[in-house]
Tab-separated table of C-alpha atoms in Angstrom:
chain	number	residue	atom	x	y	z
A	1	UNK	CA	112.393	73.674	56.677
A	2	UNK	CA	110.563	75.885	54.061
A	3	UNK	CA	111.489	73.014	51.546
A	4	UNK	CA	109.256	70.649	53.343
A	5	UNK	CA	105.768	69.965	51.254
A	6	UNK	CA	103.739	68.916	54.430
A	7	UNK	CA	103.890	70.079	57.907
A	8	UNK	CA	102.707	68.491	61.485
A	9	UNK	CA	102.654	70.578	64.992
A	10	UNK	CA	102.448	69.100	67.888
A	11	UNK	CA	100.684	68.979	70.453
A	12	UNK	CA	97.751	69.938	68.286
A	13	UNK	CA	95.943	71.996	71.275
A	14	UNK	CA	95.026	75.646	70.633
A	15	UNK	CA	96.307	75.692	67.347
A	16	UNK	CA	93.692	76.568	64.135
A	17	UNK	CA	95.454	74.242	61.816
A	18	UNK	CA	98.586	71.367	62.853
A	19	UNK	CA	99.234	70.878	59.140
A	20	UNK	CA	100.568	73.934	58.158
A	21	UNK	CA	103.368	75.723	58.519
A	22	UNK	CA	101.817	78.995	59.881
A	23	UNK	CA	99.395	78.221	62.164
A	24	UNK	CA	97.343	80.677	65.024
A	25	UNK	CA	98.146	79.473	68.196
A	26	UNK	CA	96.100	80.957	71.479
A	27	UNK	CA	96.962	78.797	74.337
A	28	UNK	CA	96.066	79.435	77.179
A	29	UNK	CA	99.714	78.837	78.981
A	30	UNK	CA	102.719	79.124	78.147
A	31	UNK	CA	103.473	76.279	75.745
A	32	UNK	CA	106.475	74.485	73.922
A	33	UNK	CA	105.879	73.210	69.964
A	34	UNK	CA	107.283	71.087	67.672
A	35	UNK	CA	106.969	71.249	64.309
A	36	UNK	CA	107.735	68.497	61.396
A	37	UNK	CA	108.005	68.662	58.147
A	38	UNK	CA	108.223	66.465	55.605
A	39	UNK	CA	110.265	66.973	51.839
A	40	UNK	CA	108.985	65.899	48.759
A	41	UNK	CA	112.196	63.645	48.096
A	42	UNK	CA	110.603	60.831	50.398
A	43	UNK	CA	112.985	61.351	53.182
A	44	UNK	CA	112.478	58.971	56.443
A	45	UNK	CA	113.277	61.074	58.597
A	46	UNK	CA	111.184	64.570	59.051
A	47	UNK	CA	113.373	67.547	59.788
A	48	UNK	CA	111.813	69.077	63.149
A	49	UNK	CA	112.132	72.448	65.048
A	50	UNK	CA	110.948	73.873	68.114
A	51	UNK	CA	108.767	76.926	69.622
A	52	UNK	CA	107.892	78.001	72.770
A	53	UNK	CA	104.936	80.425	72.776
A	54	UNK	CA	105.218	82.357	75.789
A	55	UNK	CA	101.963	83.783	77.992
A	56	UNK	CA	102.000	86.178	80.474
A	57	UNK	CA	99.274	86.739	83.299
A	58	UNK	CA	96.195	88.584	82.084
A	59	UNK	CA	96.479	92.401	83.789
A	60	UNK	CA	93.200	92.609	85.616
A	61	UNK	CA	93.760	96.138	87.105
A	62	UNK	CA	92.190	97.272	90.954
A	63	UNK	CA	91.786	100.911	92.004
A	64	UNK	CA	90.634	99.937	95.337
A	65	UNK	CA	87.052	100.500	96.998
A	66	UNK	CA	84.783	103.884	96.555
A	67	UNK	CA	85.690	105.921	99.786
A	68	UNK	CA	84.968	108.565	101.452
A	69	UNK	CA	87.594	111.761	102.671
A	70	UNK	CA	87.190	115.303	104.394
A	71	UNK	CA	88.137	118.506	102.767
A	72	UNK	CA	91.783	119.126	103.864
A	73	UNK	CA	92.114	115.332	104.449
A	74	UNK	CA	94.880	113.546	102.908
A	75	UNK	CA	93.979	110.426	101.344
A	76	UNK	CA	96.330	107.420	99.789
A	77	UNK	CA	94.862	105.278	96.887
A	78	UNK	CA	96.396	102.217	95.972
A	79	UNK	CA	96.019	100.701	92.907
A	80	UNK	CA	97.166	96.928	92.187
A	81	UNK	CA	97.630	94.137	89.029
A	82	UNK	CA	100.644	95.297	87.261
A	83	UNK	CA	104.111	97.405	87.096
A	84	UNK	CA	103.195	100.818	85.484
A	85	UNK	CA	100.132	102.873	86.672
A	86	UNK	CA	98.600	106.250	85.301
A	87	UNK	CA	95.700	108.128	87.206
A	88	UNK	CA	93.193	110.042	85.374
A	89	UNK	CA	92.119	113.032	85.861
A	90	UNK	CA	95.346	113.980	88.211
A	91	UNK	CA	93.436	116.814	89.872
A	92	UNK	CA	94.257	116.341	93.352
A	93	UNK	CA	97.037	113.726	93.418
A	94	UNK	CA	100.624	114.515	94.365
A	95	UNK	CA	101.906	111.569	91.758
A	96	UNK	CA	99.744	110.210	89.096
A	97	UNK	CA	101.952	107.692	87.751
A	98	UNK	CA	102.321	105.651	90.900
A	99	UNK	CA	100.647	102.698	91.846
A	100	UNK	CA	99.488	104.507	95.548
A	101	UNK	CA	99.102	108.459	95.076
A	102	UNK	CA	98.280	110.523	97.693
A	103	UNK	CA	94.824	112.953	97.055
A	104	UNK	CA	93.919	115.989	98.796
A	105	UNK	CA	90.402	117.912	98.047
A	106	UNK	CA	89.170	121.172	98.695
A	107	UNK	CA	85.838	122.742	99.092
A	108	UNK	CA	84.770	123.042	95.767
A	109	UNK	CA	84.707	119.467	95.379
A	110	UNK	CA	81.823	117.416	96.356
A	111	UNK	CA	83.158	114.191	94.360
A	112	UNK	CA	85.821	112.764	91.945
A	113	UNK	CA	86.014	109.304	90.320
A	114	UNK	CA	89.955	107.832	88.545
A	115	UNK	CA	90.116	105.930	86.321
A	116	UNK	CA	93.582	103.652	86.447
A	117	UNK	CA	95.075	102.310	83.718
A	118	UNK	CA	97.541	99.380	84.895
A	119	UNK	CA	100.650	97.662	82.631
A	120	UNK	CA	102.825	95.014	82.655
A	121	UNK	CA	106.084	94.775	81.375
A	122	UNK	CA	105.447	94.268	77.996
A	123	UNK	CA	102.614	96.666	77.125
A	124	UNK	CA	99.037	94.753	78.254
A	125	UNK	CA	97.244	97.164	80.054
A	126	UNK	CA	93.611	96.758	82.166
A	127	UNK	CA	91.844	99.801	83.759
A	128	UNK	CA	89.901	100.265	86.460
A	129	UNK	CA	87.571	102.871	88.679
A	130	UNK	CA	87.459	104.761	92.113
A	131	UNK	CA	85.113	107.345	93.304
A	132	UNK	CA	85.901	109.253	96.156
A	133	UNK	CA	83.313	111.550	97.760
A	134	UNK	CA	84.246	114.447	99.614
A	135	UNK	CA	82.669	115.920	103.093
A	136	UNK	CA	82.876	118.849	103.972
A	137	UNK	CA	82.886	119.082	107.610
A	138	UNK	CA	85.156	120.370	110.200
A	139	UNK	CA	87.156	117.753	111.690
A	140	UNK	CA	86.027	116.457	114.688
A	141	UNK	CA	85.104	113.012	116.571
A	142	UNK	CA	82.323	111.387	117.500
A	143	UNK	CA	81.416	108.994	120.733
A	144	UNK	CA	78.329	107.061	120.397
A	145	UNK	CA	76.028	108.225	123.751
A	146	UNK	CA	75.417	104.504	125.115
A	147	UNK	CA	76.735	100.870	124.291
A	148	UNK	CA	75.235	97.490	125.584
A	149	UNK	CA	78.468	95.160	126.132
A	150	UNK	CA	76.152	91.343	126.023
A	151	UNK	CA	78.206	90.136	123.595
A	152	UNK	CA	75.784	90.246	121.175
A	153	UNK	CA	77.940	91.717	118.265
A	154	UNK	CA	76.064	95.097	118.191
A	155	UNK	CA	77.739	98.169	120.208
A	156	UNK	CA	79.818	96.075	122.357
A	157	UNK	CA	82.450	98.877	122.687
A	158	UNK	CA	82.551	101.941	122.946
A	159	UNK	CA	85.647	103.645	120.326
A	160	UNK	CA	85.593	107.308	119.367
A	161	UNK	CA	84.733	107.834	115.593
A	162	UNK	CA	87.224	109.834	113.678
A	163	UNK	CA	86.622	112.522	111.108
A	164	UNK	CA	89.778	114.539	109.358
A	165	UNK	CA	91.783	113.117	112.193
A	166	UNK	CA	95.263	112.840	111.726
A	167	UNK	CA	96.240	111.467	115.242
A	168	UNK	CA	94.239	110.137	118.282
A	169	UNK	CA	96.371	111.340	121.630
A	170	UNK	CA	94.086	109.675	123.959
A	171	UNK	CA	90.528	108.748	124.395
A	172	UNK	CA	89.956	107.989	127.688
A	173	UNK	CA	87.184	107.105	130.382
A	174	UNK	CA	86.366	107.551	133.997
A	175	UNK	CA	84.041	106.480	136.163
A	176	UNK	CA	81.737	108.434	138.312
A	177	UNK	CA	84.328	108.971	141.158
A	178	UNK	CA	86.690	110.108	138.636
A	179	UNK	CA	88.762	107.532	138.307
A	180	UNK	CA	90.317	106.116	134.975
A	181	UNK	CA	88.848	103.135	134.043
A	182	UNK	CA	89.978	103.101	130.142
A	183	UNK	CA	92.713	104.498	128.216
A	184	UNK	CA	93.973	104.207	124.552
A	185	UNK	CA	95.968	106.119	121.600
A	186	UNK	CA	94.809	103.865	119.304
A	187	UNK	CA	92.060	104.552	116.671
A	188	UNK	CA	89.407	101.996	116.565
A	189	UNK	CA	89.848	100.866	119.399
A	190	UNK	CA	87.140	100.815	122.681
A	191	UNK	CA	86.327	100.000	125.960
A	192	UNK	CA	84.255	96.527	126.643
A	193	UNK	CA	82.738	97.959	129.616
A	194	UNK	CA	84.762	95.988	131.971
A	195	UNK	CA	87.610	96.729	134.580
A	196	UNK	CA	89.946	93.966	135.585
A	197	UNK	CA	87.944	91.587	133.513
A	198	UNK	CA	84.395	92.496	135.459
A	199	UNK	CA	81.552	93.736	133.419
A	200	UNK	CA	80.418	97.151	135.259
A	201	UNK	CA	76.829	97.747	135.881
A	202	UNK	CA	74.252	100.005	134.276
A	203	UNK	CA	76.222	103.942	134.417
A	204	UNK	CA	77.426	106.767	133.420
A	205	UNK	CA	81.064	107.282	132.472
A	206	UNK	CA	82.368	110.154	131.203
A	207	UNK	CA	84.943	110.262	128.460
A	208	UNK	CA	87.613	112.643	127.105
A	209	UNK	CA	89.262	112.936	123.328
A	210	UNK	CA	92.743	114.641	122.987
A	211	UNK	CA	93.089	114.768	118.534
A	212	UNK	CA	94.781	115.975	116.323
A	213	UNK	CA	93.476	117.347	112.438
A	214	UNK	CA	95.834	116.891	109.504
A	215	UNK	CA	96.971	120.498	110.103
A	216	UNK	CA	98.181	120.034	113.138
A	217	UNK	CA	94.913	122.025	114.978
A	218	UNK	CA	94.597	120.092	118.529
A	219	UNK	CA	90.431	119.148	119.640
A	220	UNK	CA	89.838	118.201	123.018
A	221	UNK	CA	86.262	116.817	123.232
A	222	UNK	CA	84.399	115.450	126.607
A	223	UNK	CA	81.097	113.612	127.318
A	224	UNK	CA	79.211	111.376	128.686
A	225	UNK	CA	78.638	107.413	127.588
A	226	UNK	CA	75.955	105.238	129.299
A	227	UNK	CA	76.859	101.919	129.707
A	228	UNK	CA	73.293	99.482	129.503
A	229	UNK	CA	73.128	95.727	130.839
């Protein structure tokens, strides 16, 4: 076809110039051409070949949300957007060429921000941020001192609040006679104020936390927890 003294592409779209044999193409998909051409020996027919001009995805990279962690505290990022990851600076991380290292900080850090660099298959690459700042506090867990359970979407429960816990073995609740009233291994979650579906009135309850840190060191915590109508 280099014979040919003109040249047509078609479609025309996304290409800088359909009548010549070279052109740019940028579209935005991938995309099948044909191409003409047409000898100077007055032919009819045009000899004719075919391209397809493939696209790939564009890599947009994602390093996940700033976060928080506690000294001692293990904590798994996870990156996102292609097939090959590298973390920068590694301090820290047990694998920094994996799309979901794990990070653990000591005291002499008060913050760190990655940077991720993310690849497809064929090279294209996208990069993206992460700061994590690091407490440094001994583990422990809170309970919030009152809750108002009106359904108003504001302290409706009350959950024990986590810090450099590794495991929650119960947080539990008892009325003023003693007697259990709420019970749960599960982080997050709380007590509505109600037994057997009932709302309870105005009170005092007392509550106990059985944790565990991420090395293994057991807390046991009690208080108290007013319940306000």
């Amino acid at each position: 076809m280099h014979d040919g003294s003109s040249f047509f592409w078609t479609p025309t779209n996304y290409l800088d110039n359909p009548n010549i044999l070279n052109p740019v193409a940028t579209p935005p998909r991938t995309t099948t051409y044909v191409l003409s051409s047409f000898d100077t020996k007055g032919c009819p027919k045009p000899g004719r070949d075919t391209i397809v001009v493939r696209v790939n995805p564009k890599v947009i990279a994602y390093a996940g949300k700033d976060t928080v962690v506690v000294v001692g505290q293990p904590l798994q990022l996870q990156a996102s957007g292609g097939s090959s990851y590298v973390w920068s600076p590694t301090t820290g991380l047990n694998n920094p060429n994996i799309s979901n290292p794990v990070g653990t900080y000591t005291n002499n850090m008060d913050s760190i921000q990655y940077k991720v660099v993310v690849a497809d298959d064929i090279g294209c690459a996208d990069s993206a941020f992460v700061k994590v700042v690091v407490y440094k506090v001994l583990p422990t867990v809170f309970v919030p001192t009152a809750f108002t359970p009106n359904n108003d979407g504001l302290n409706d429960v009350v959950a024990p609040i986590m810090v450099g816990i590794q495991k929650l073995n119960y947080f539990s609740i008892y009325n003023r006679w003693g007697e259990l009233v709420f019970t749960t291994t599960q982080n997050k979650k709380g007590w509505d104020g109600t037994i057997g579906g009932r709302l309870q009135n105005t009170g005092v309850f007392v509550w106990m936390v059985s944790a565990e840190d991420y090395s293994g060191q057991k807390i046991f915590l009690k208080g108290t927890v007013t319940l306000i109508r």
